[in-house]
């Protein structure tokens, strides 16, 4: 099993409307989302045994989130339900690229604490974590404590997925990210993430730094320009699949799911085996990640493929 630990929220997607008088306006459609949530959904649809761990509201949006998880075969029993509102993320598109405005005061996700977590199964392959759930308190500290306690027991997959508008103390947050980078086995950063984390650092130099301090795999994504995977024995670059992009919501999250599900299918998602992957094993995982992300960007919102939809 892979457990995705982090935020579940509602993306409010803009819809253009017009009246009989041809006056244009914008309405918003509530869509289940959140970076870590999206990865869990994608993993479940790809046939990987998946759990979701986080704070989920008992309000109508929380019910929507639970329904979305169940529909995609994700076990959300590791989550904590409470009577606090659901985080809302209003989305704005500019040339297909999404930006976000978050409403997160006293929400179920933000208030998630480590003592809310039930016993984790013994057959856990990996924790996947990151994104805005590491910024807010007390959930940020809780997730850091949870994955740190498991660093010798299972694979840790970390995607910082930086959202600058959410960060109130950049120095403190960088310290948390660096602590988590130092214990993670799989690290994925985008070009935008690296620009915020360390603007003067080249991707290959960042990757080597992480490999030297213990990571087994570092993934670097550049949107339409493709992705590169680094390990101690290989560096592989793959161009993105050319598709008609509707929007980029969930692209990186789906990429993570494709990569992790492939490693699990190949039987190599363990701390020992990740250190000795062949180029073929890495290439297989990178190709699947690329296909899953390419499908997702052809949809409106974070809609990853089911296993049978991959070509």
mmCIF file of C-alpha atoms in Angstrom:
data_model
loop_
_atom_site.group_PDB
_atom_site.id
_atom_site.type_symbol
_atom_site.label_atom_id
_atom_site.label_comp_id
_atom_site.label_asym_id
_atom_site.label_seq_id
_atom_site.Cartn_x
_atom_site.Cartn_y
_atom_site.Cartn_z
ATOM 1 C CA UNK A 1 0.000 0.000 0.000
ATOM 2 C CA UNK A 2 0.969 3.605 -0.654
ATOM 3 C CA UNK A 3 -0.480 6.202 1.723
ATOM 4 C CA UNK A 4 -0.758 9.787 0.505
ATOM 5 C CA UNK A 5 -0.567 12.123 3.482
ATOM 6 C CA UNK A 6 -1.611 15.742 3.071
ATOM 7 C CA UNK A 7 -4.366 18.071 1.948
ATOM 8 C CA UNK A 8 -7.784 17.423 0.492
ATOM 9 C CA UNK A 9 -9.598 20.541 -0.658
ATOM 10 C CA UNK A 10 -12.089 21.910 -3.131
ATOM 11 C CA UNK A 11 -10.817 23.616 -6.287
ATOM 12 C CA UNK A 12 -13.302 26.252 -7.390
ATOM 13 C CA UNK A 13 -12.892 26.177 -11.158
ATOM 14 C CA UNK A 14 -14.009 29.227 -13.165
ATOM 15 C CA UNK A 15 -16.742 28.813 -15.752
ATOM 16 C CA UNK A 16 -17.605 31.565 -18.191
ATOM 17 C CA UNK A 17 -21.348 32.258 -18.392
ATOM 18 C CA UNK A 18 -23.487 34.595 -20.441
ATOM 19 C CA UNK A 19 -27.039 35.804 -19.998
ATOM 20 C CA UNK A 20 -29.727 36.368 -22.583
ATOM 21 C CA UNK A 21 -28.511 39.953 -22.784
ATOM 22 C CA UNK A 22 -25.059 38.594 -23.707
ATOM 23 C CA UNK A 23 -23.499 39.882 -20.507
ATOM 24 C CA UNK A 24 -20.555 37.706 -19.585
ATOM 25 C CA UNK A 25 -19.649 36.632 -16.069
ATOM 26 C CA UNK A 26 -17.842 33.925 -14.115
ATOM 27 C CA UNK A 27 -19.317 31.113 -12.058
ATOM 28 C CA UNK A 28 -17.328 28.555 -10.059
ATOM 29 C CA UNK A 29 -17.636 24.774 -10.093
ATOM 30 C CA UNK A 30 -16.525 22.920 -6.914
ATOM 31 C CA UNK A 31 -14.145 20.100 -7.870
ATOM 32 C CA UNK A 32 -12.406 17.709 -5.471
ATOM 33 C CA UNK A 33 -8.678 18.420 -5.347
ATOM 34 C CA UNK A 34 -5.468 19.120 -3.473
ATOM 35 C CA UNK A 35 -2.012 18.008 -4.620
ATOM 36 C CA UNK A 36 -1.700 15.000 -2.325
ATOM 37 C CA UNK A 37 -5.380 14.123 -2.783
ATOM 38 C CA UNK A 38 -4.902 14.191 -6.570
ATOM 39 C CA UNK A 39 -1.983 11.764 -6.349
ATOM 40 C CA UNK A 40 -4.077 9.403 -4.216
ATOM 41 C CA UNK A 41 -6.939 9.525 -6.733
ATOM 42 C CA UNK A 42 -4.575 8.807 -9.610
ATOM 43 C CA UNK A 43 -2.913 5.915 -7.779
ATOM 44 C CA UNK A 44 -6.273 4.358 -6.968
ATOM 45 C CA UNK A 45 -7.412 4.623 -10.580
ATOM 46 C CA UNK A 46 -4.170 3.020 -11.768
ATOM 47 C CA UNK A 47 -4.931 -0.028 -9.646
ATOM 48 C CA UNK A 48 -2.431 0.584 -6.842
ATOM 49 C CA UNK A 49 -3.597 -0.169 -3.307
ATOM 50 C CA UNK A 50 -3.848 3.356 -1.895
ATOM 51 C CA UNK A 51 -4.792 5.130 1.314
ATOM 52 C CA UNK A 52 -5.344 8.818 2.057
ATOM 53 C CA UNK A 53 -4.341 10.338 5.391
ATOM 54 C CA UNK A 54 -5.378 13.887 6.286
ATOM 55 C CA UNK A 55 -8.079 16.080 7.757
ATOM 56 C CA UNK A 56 -11.469 15.948 6.012
ATOM 57 C CA UNK A 57 -14.477 18.008 7.009
ATOM 58 C CA UNK A 58 -17.906 16.620 7.815
ATOM 59 C CA UNK A 59 -19.473 19.431 5.724
ATOM 60 C CA UNK A 60 -20.959 18.961 2.245
ATOM 61 C CA UNK A 61 -17.573 19.495 0.590
ATOM 62 C CA UNK A 62 -16.016 16.913 2.901
ATOM 63 C CA UNK A 63 -18.688 14.448 1.804
ATOM 64 C CA UNK A 64 -17.810 15.232 -1.797
ATOM 65 C CA UNK A 65 -14.119 14.540 -1.105
ATOM 66 C CA UNK A 66 -14.873 11.201 0.561
ATOM 67 C CA UNK A 67 -17.120 10.198 -2.323
ATOM 68 C CA UNK A 68 -14.374 11.048 -4.829
ATOM 69 C CA UNK A 69 -11.864 8.937 -2.891
ATOM 70 C CA UNK A 70 -14.225 5.978 -2.645
ATOM 71 C CA UNK A 71 -15.075 6.149 -6.344
ATOM 72 C CA UNK A 72 -11.367 5.881 -7.174
ATOM 73 C CA UNK A 73 -10.733 2.959 -4.805
ATOM 74 C CA UNK A 74 -8.838 4.976 -2.203
ATOM 75 C CA UNK A 75 -9.164 4.003 1.466
ATOM 76 C CA UNK A 76 -9.719 7.217 3.436
ATOM 77 C CA UNK A 77 -10.144 5.501 6.823
ATOM 78 C CA UNK A 78 -6.700 6.865 7.764
ATOM 79 C CA UNK A 79 -8.157 10.375 7.609
ATOM 80 C CA UNK A 80 -9.790 12.297 10.453
ATOM 81 C CA UNK A 81 -13.272 13.754 9.999
ATOM 82 C CA UNK A 82 -14.199 16.799 12.045
ATOM 83 C CA UNK A 83 -16.725 19.646 12.120
ATOM 84 C CA UNK A 84 -14.501 22.298 10.597
ATOM 85 C CA UNK A 85 -14.833 23.778 7.104
ATOM 86 C CA UNK A 86 -13.152 22.452 3.974
ATOM 87 C CA UNK A 87 -10.262 24.393 2.430
ATOM 88 C CA UNK A 88 -11.323 26.210 -0.747
ATOM 89 C CA UNK A 89 -8.945 27.057 -3.572
ATOM 90 C CA UNK A 90 -10.173 29.508 -6.196
ATOM 91 C CA UNK A 91 -8.413 28.911 -9.483
ATOM 92 C CA UNK A 92 -7.424 31.436 -12.139
ATOM 93 C CA UNK A 93 -6.139 30.403 -15.567
ATOM 94 C CA UNK A 94 -3.619 32.361 -17.624
ATOM 95 C CA UNK A 95 -2.769 30.698 -20.944
ATOM 96 C CA UNK A 96 -3.779 27.352 -19.455
ATOM 97 C CA UNK A 97 -1.525 27.755 -16.407
ATOM 98 C CA UNK A 98 -3.313 27.700 -13.063
ATOM 99 C CA UNK A 99 -2.772 30.066 -10.132
ATOM 100 C CA UNK A 100 -4.570 29.750 -6.805
ATOM 101 C CA UNK A 101 -6.134 31.806 -4.003
ATOM 102 C CA UNK A 102 -6.633 29.703 -0.853
ATOM 103 C CA UNK A 103 -9.236 30.084 1.897
ATOM 104 C CA UNK A 104 -7.964 27.934 4.742
ATOM 105 C CA UNK A 105 -8.679 29.511 8.139
ATOM 106 C CA UNK A 106 -9.500 26.897 10.833
ATOM 107 C CA UNK A 107 -10.206 24.177 8.275
ATOM 108 C CA UNK A 108 -10.279 20.428 8.849
ATOM 109 C CA UNK A 109 -7.092 19.956 6.855
ATOM 110 C CA UNK A 110 -5.188 22.665 8.681
ATOM 111 C CA UNK A 111 -6.253 21.379 12.122
ATOM 112 C CA UNK A 112 -5.141 17.790 11.408
ATOM 113 C CA UNK A 113 -2.870 16.451 14.188
ATOM 114 C CA UNK A 114 -0.690 13.392 14.608
ATOM 115 C CA UNK A 115 -2.886 11.984 17.387
ATOM 116 C CA UNK A 116 -5.737 11.858 14.825
ATOM 117 C CA UNK A 117 -3.938 9.153 12.841
ATOM 118 C CA UNK A 118 -5.011 5.549 13.279
ATOM 119 C CA UNK A 119 -2.572 2.644 13.154
ATOM 120 C CA UNK A 120 -0.743 2.396 9.827
ATOM 121 C CA UNK A 121 -0.755 -1.034 8.102
ATOM 122 C CA UNK A 122 2.342 -3.227 8.278
ATOM 123 C CA UNK A 123 2.415 -3.736 4.497
ATOM 124 C CA UNK A 124 2.994 -0.037 3.794
ATOM 125 C CA UNK A 125 5.347 0.431 0.836
ATOM 126 C CA UNK A 126 5.563 4.201 0.864
ATOM 127 C CA UNK A 127 4.342 7.526 2.175
ATOM 128 C CA UNK A 128 3.812 10.230 -0.417
ATOM 129 C CA UNK A 129 3.616 13.750 1.033
ATOM 130 C CA UNK A 130 4.263 17.452 0.419
ATOM 131 C CA UNK A 131 2.500 20.593 -0.845
ATOM 132 C CA UNK A 132 0.505 23.087 1.235
ATOM 133 C CA UNK A 133 -0.194 20.615 4.041
ATOM 134 C CA UNK A 134 3.401 21.166 5.206
ATOM 135 C CA UNK A 135 2.981 24.925 5.529
ATOM 136 C CA UNK A 136 0.072 25.364 7.931
ATOM 137 C CA UNK A 137 0.001 24.400 11.607
ATOM 138 C CA UNK A 138 -0.631 22.100 13.337
ATOM 139 C CA UNK A 139 -0.914 19.880 10.246
ATOM 140 C CA UNK A 140 2.581 20.715 8.968
ATOM 141 C CA UNK A 141 4.323 19.584 12.131
ATOM 142 C CA UNK A 142 2.069 16.520 12.377
ATOM 143 C CA UNK A 143 2.915 15.304 8.879
ATOM 144 C CA UNK A 144 6.604 15.984 9.367
ATOM 145 C CA UNK A 145 6.563 13.946 12.591
ATOM 146 C CA UNK A 146 4.616 11.123 10.937
ATOM 147 C CA UNK A 147 6.927 10.642 7.968
ATOM 148 C CA UNK A 148 10.076 11.188 10.039
ATOM 149 C CA UNK A 149 9.002 8.382 12.360
ATOM 150 C CA UNK A 150 8.695 6.093 9.308
ATOM 151 C CA UNK A 151 11.965 6.999 7.561
ATOM 152 C CA UNK A 152 13.591 3.635 8.364
ATOM 153 C CA UNK A 153 10.456 1.568 7.723
ATOM 154 C CA UNK A 154 9.190 2.510 4.264
ATOM 155 C CA UNK A 155 9.917 4.621 1.192
ATOM 156 C CA UNK A 156 9.353 8.351 1.575
ATOM 157 C CA UNK A 157 8.232 10.155 -1.584
ATOM 158 C CA UNK A 158 8.352 13.956 -1.299
ATOM 159 C CA UNK A 159 6.989 16.607 -3.674
ATOM 160 C CA UNK A 160 7.324 20.120 -2.152
ATOM 161 C CA UNK A 161 4.921 21.541 -4.781
ATOM 162 C CA UNK A 162 5.586 25.131 -3.704
ATOM 163 C CA UNK A 163 2.627 27.528 -3.481
ATOM 164 C CA UNK A 164 4.255 30.879 -2.720
ATOM 165 C CA UNK A 165 0.983 32.693 -1.928
ATOM 166 C CA UNK A 166 0.481 30.303 0.998
ATOM 167 C CA UNK A 167 3.891 30.770 2.643
ATOM 168 C CA UNK A 168 4.076 33.297 5.471
ATOM 169 C CA UNK A 169 7.591 32.512 6.771
ATOM 170 C CA UNK A 170 9.858 31.525 3.839
ATOM 171 C CA UNK A 171 12.983 30.916 5.949
ATOM 172 C CA UNK A 172 11.209 28.607 8.383
ATOM 173 C CA UNK A 173 9.523 26.754 5.554
ATOM 174 C CA UNK A 174 12.798 26.249 3.698
ATOM 175 C CA UNK A 175 14.208 24.713 6.876
ATOM 176 C CA UNK A 176 11.309 22.231 7.020
ATOM 177 C CA UNK A 177 11.736 21.352 3.359
ATOM 178 C CA UNK A 178 15.473 20.787 3.838
ATOM 179 C CA UNK A 179 14.818 18.498 6.813
ATOM 180 C CA UNK A 180 12.383 16.456 4.745
ATOM 181 C CA UNK A 181 14.667 16.382 1.709
ATOM 182 C CA UNK A 182 17.387 14.887 3.906
ATOM 183 C CA UNK A 183 15.269 11.828 4.807
ATOM 184 C CA UNK A 184 13.368 11.271 1.541
ATOM 185 C CA UNK A 185 14.022 8.428 -0.895
ATOM 186 C CA UNK A 186 12.172 9.865 -3.908
ATOM 187 C CA UNK A 187 12.162 13.616 -4.485
ATOM 188 C CA UNK A 188 10.238 15.401 -7.228
ATOM 189 C CA UNK A 189 10.669 19.113 -7.904
ATOM 190 C CA UNK A 190 9.423 21.235 -10.760
ATOM 191 C CA UNK A 191 11.350 24.065 -12.379
ATOM 192 C CA UNK A 192 9.119 26.498 -10.449
ATOM 193 C CA UNK A 193 9.824 24.704 -7.154
ATOM 194 C CA UNK A 194 13.583 24.882 -7.679
ATOM 195 C CA UNK A 195 13.386 28.548 -8.621
ATOM 196 C CA UNK A 196 11.886 29.270 -5.194
ATOM 197 C CA UNK A 197 13.988 26.789 -3.216
ATOM 198 C CA UNK A 198 17.370 27.661 -4.668
ATOM 199 C CA UNK A 199 17.250 30.021 -7.663
ATOM 200 C CA UNK A 200 20.987 29.816 -8.380
ATOM 201 C CA UNK A 201 21.135 26.016 -8.385
ATOM 202 C CA UNK A 202 21.064 24.000 -11.606
ATOM 203 C CA UNK A 203 18.750 20.956 -11.658
ATOM 204 C CA UNK A 204 21.637 18.500 -12.048
ATOM 205 C CA UNK A 205 23.487 20.089 -9.121
ATOM 206 C CA UNK A 206 20.371 19.967 -6.939
ATOM 207 C CA UNK A 207 19.883 16.315 -7.856
ATOM 208 C CA UNK A 208 23.477 15.409 -6.989
ATOM 209 C CA UNK A 209 23.169 17.183 -3.643
ATOM 210 C CA UNK A 210 20.092 15.144 -2.770
ATOM 211 C CA UNK A 211 21.600 11.859 -3.975
ATOM 212 C CA UNK A 212 24.716 12.469 -1.891
ATOM 213 C CA UNK A 213 22.674 12.994 1.268
ATOM 214 C CA UNK A 214 20.706 9.794 0.808
ATOM 215 C CA UNK A 215 17.963 10.091 -1.807
ATOM 216 C CA UNK A 216 17.674 7.213 -4.280
ATOM 217 C CA UNK A 217 15.799 9.077 -7.039
ATOM 218 C CA UNK A 218 15.401 12.752 -7.921
ATOM 219 C CA UNK A 219 12.825 13.806 -10.499
ATOM 220 C CA UNK A 220 12.884 17.210 -12.182
ATOM 221 C CA UNK A 221 9.882 18.302 -14.248
ATOM 222 C CA UNK A 222 9.630 21.201 -16.694
ATOM 223 C CA UNK A 223 6.030 21.092 -17.890
ATOM 224 C CA UNK A 224 5.864 20.825 -21.669
ATOM 225 C CA UNK A 225 9.660 20.533 -21.835
ATOM 226 C CA UNK A 226 9.596 17.104 -20.212
ATOM 227 C CA UNK A 227 11.157 15.472 -17.172
ATOM 228 C CA UNK A 228 14.522 14.145 -16.034
ATOM 229 C CA UNK A 229 15.184 11.360 -13.534
ATOM 230 C CA UNK A 230 18.489 11.168 -11.669
ATOM 231 C CA UNK A 231 19.880 8.193 -9.755
ATOM 232 C CA UNK A 232 23.400 7.296 -8.639
ATOM 233 C CA UNK A 233 23.936 5.262 -11.821
ATOM 234 C CA UNK A 234 21.854 7.007 -14.474
ATOM 235 C CA UNK A 235 20.353 10.218 -15.794
ATOM 236 C CA UNK A 236 17.390 9.886 -18.154
ATOM 237 C CA UNK A 237 15.443 12.682 -19.835
ATOM 238 C CA UNK A 238 12.062 12.268 -21.488
ATOM 239 C CA UNK A 239 10.203 14.841 -23.551
ATOM 240 C CA UNK A 240 6.571 15.430 -22.653
ATOM 241 C CA UNK A 241 3.971 13.691 -24.779
ATOM 242 C CA UNK A 242 2.476 16.194 -27.235
ATOM 243 C CA UNK A 243 -1.209 16.669 -26.438
ATOM 244 C CA UNK A 244 -3.838 19.398 -26.551
ATOM 245 C CA UNK A 245 -3.686 20.964 -23.098
ATOM 246 C CA UNK A 246 -6.928 22.101 -21.450
ATOM 247 C CA UNK A 247 -5.283 23.066 -18.157
ATOM 248 C CA UNK A 248 -2.362 22.005 -15.976
ATOM 249 C CA UNK A 249 -4.241 21.257 -12.737
ATOM 250 C CA UNK A 250 -2.992 17.981 -11.272
ATOM 251 C CA UNK A 251 -0.288 17.394 -13.890
ATOM 252 C CA UNK A 252 2.572 17.025 -11.423
ATOM 253 C CA UNK A 253 0.394 15.113 -8.959
ATOM 254 C CA UNK A 254 -0.559 12.611 -11.660
ATOM 255 C CA UNK A 255 3.078 12.359 -12.730
ATOM 256 C CA UNK A 256 3.954 11.303 -9.172
ATOM 257 C CA UNK A 257 1.228 8.666 -9.225
ATOM 258 C CA UNK A 258 2.364 7.213 -12.527
ATOM 259 C CA UNK A 259 5.949 6.970 -11.337
ATOM 260 C CA UNK A 260 5.098 5.420 -7.961
ATOM 261 C CA UNK A 261 2.579 2.970 -9.401
ATOM 262 C CA UNK A 262 5.135 1.757 -11.942
ATOM 263 C CA UNK A 263 7.766 1.180 -9.258
ATOM 264 C CA UNK A 264 5.193 -0.744 -7.219
ATOM 265 C CA UNK A 265 4.168 -2.848 -10.245
ATOM 266 C CA UNK A 266 7.823 -3.645 -10.940
ATOM 267 C CA UNK A 267 8.289 -4.792 -7.341
ATOM 268 C CA UNK A 268 11.030 -2.256 -6.617
ATOM 269 C CA UNK A 269 9.259 0.219 -4.312
ATOM 270 C CA UNK A 270 11.432 -0.504 -1.280
ATOM 271 C CA UNK A 271 14.300 1.372 0.353
ATOM 272 C CA UNK A 272 16.863 -1.279 -0.605
ATOM 273 C CA UNK A 273 15.762 -1.870 -4.207
ATOM 274 C CA UNK A 274 15.442 1.827 -5.090
ATOM 275 C CA UNK A 275 19.178 2.237 -4.600
ATOM 276 C CA UNK A 276 19.960 -0.239 -7.391
ATOM 277 C CA UNK A 277 17.428 0.398 -10.137
ATOM 278 C CA UNK A 278 18.428 -0.348 -13.709
ATOM 279 C CA UNK A 279 18.053 2.172 -16.509
ATOM 280 C CA UNK A 280 15.200 0.055 -17.883
ATOM 281 C CA UNK A 281 13.308 0.147 -14.590
ATOM 282 C CA UNK A 282 13.735 3.920 -14.357
ATOM 283 C CA UNK A 283 12.729 4.370 -17.991
ATOM 284 C CA UNK A 284 9.585 2.267 -17.503
ATOM 285 C CA UNK A 285 8.533 4.368 -14.498
ATOM 286 C CA UNK A 286 9.322 7.660 -16.225
ATOM 287 C CA UNK A 287 7.350 6.686 -19.316
ATOM 288 C CA UNK A 288 4.294 5.770 -17.268
ATOM 289 C CA UNK A 289 4.526 9.012 -15.286
ATOM 290 C CA UNK A 290 4.651 10.950 -18.547
ATOM 291 C CA UNK A 291 1.602 9.148 -19.971
ATOM 292 C CA UNK A 292 -0.483 9.681 -16.831
ATOM 293 C CA UNK A 293 0.389 13.403 -16.679
ATOM 294 C CA UNK A 294 -0.265 13.837 -20.412
ATOM 295 C CA UNK A 295 -3.748 12.359 -20.057
ATOM 296 C CA UNK A 296 -4.541 14.606 -17.079
ATOM 297 C CA UNK A 297 -3.715 17.879 -18.851
ATOM 298 C CA UNK A 298 -6.178 16.990 -21.631
ATOM 299 C CA UNK A 299 -8.995 17.134 -19.056
ATOM 300 C CA UNK A 300 -10.588 20.107 -17.302
ATOM 301 C CA UNK A 301 -9.399 19.995 -13.698
ATOM 302 C CA UNK A 302 -7.423 17.202 -12.051
ATOM 303 C CA UNK A 303 -8.960 14.178 -13.780
ATOM 304 C CA UNK A 304 -6.337 11.401 -13.972
ATOM 305 C CA UNK A 305 -6.846 8.309 -16.110
ATOM 306 C CA UNK A 306 -8.142 4.913 -15.116
ATOM 307 C CA UNK A 307 -5.714 2.079 -15.856
ATOM 308 C CA UNK A 308 -7.615 1.025 -18.961
ATOM 309 C CA UNK A 309 -7.513 4.567 -20.401
ATOM 310 C CA UNK A 310 -3.727 4.624 -20.690
ATOM 311 C CA UNK A 311 -2.376 4.070 -24.199
#
